[in-house]
Amino acid sequence: MAHIHAFRAYRPAKGNEYTVTALPYDVYDKTEARAAVLEAPDSFLSIDRPEAHFPEDADMYAPAVYEKAAEILQSWIGKGVFVQEESPCLYIWELTMEGRVQTGLVSCIAADDYRNGIIKKHENTREEKERDRVRHIEACGAQTGPVLLGYHSRKEMQELLRRFSAGMPLYDFTDRSGIAHRIWAVSAEEDIRALTEAAGNIDALYIADGHHRASAACTIAAKQAADGPEAESQYFLGVMFPDDELYILAYNRILKGLNGHTPQEILEEIQKVFLLEGPQAEPFAPEKKGEIAMFLDGGWYLLTIKKELSGDDPVSSLDVEYLQKSLLEPVFGILKPGSDPGIVYVGGDHSAQQLEARCRKEGGAAFMLYPTAMQELMAVADNGMLMPPKSTWFEPKLRTGLLIHMI
């Protein structure tokens, strides 16, 4: 069962929510983060990516960088940009993107649930990225970014979320990306108890987005275990959504080169492991599982996985795994997909036309995949297996700066 509790969130004072809210820190590279902070210095990205306040050649992991994050956070609290809830609350967060609605429960979730396998992961974390978030949490004394989690939809929980979101929300606004947000606070003890008991009937939570945030929070919990099991340090900020409301886009790939091959040699290698159609001039996206669209040498091709070569376990049956093992690794030489400089990952919020334009600059090849299903993700996690890096792109992204958990 999932163990959650209410907390006294710091949140934007009414009227500041639009200005403060920001996309998660990890959707930006260093250059993009700097540009975003310069454009919107009052957004929470100033705190989540404090290196943007330092010279471009500065060490982004230096102690002074994390101290800057803490300084800005405390300054904004002192100025009244943020206010703290008077009593512990749970929250309901409704997001609407292009008419599609998803509603989740915001709470603090026990780090023990991560260690005991109630919270399941599908990706490995990278040490330097986890260490970065540990230092950020320690400096700020707060978890500033929520972990996105899914669970098998339960009627009981959905009915409670509908009931407690019937009144006037704390926030009701549309952010810079066009995502509509409504957040309600649940403060009555009997209502908190009802939601807590409903969460206790959920046997597994699946990390959808935020593996490094979750792992970092659990590292903090272990370091501060002497605080006691009910201390805030032993919990992390999370938002849990039913699986049938979560929306996954593809995570596409661009290769910076052809690894010494000619385009014709690449096509010959592809035909060994895919059915190949094309080329055509017009960009297109794959229409079903087992299909991959490829841009190479000025043309678009349809690659269809050869079923007789595909595995049947939860990982080997993934399109992204088949692409990696049958083509990217042996032909393009991408041996470490999570860190190889020869590959660029592009979220599914970019069109085939945008993918082509970027690929033309890189000079290699581009691959557009069909989205991984939530059920595939859960099957991988249930079997204790791991997906290839960058297998899923969830939309909408949870914004930071709306609810902060002080530890």
Short mmCIF file of C-alpha atoms in Angstrom, two decimals, residues 9 16 37 55 67 82 143 159 168 174 181 206 231 234 238 242 275 277 282 288 296 324 327 334 337 347 363:
data_model
loop_
_atom_site.label_atom_id
_atom_site.label_comp_id
_atom_site.label_asym_id
_atom_site.label_seq_id
_atom_site.Cartn_x
_atom_site.Cartn_y
_atom_site.Cartn_z
CA ALA A 9 3.04 23.63 1.41
CA ASN A 16 1.78 35.13 -8.48
CA VAL A 37 15.75 32.65 -16.90
CA PRO A 55 28.95 33.30 -15.96
CA GLU A 67 23.57 28.63 -2.21
CA PHE A 82 5.19 32.53 -1.46
CA GLN A 143 11.80 19.61 -2.52
CA GLU A 159 -14.83 9.56 -6.77
CA MET A 168 -13.65 26.94 -5.71
CA THR A 174 -3.42 28.85 -18.04
CA HIS A 181 -4.17 24.31 -14.16
CA TYR A 206 4.86 3.84 -11.01
CA ALA A 231 9.82 13.59 9.79
CA GLN A 234 11.36 10.90 5.18
CA GLY A 238 4.59 13.52 -5.56
CA PRO A 242 -4.69 7.13 -12.72
CA LEU A 275 10.77 -4.00 -43.63
CA GLU A 277 9.41 1.46 -47.57
CA GLU A 282 6.79 14.51 -47.10
CA LYS A 288 0.98 2.11 -34.87
CA LEU A 296 17.87 9.95 -44.03
CA GLN A 324 18.51 0.43 -30.11
CA LEU A 327 20.27 -0.63 -35.43
CA ILE A 334 25.52 4.13 -29.95
CA PRO A 337 22.40 5.65 -25.22
CA GLY A 347 10.47 15.04 -27.17
CA GLY A 363 23.83 15.80 -40.69
#
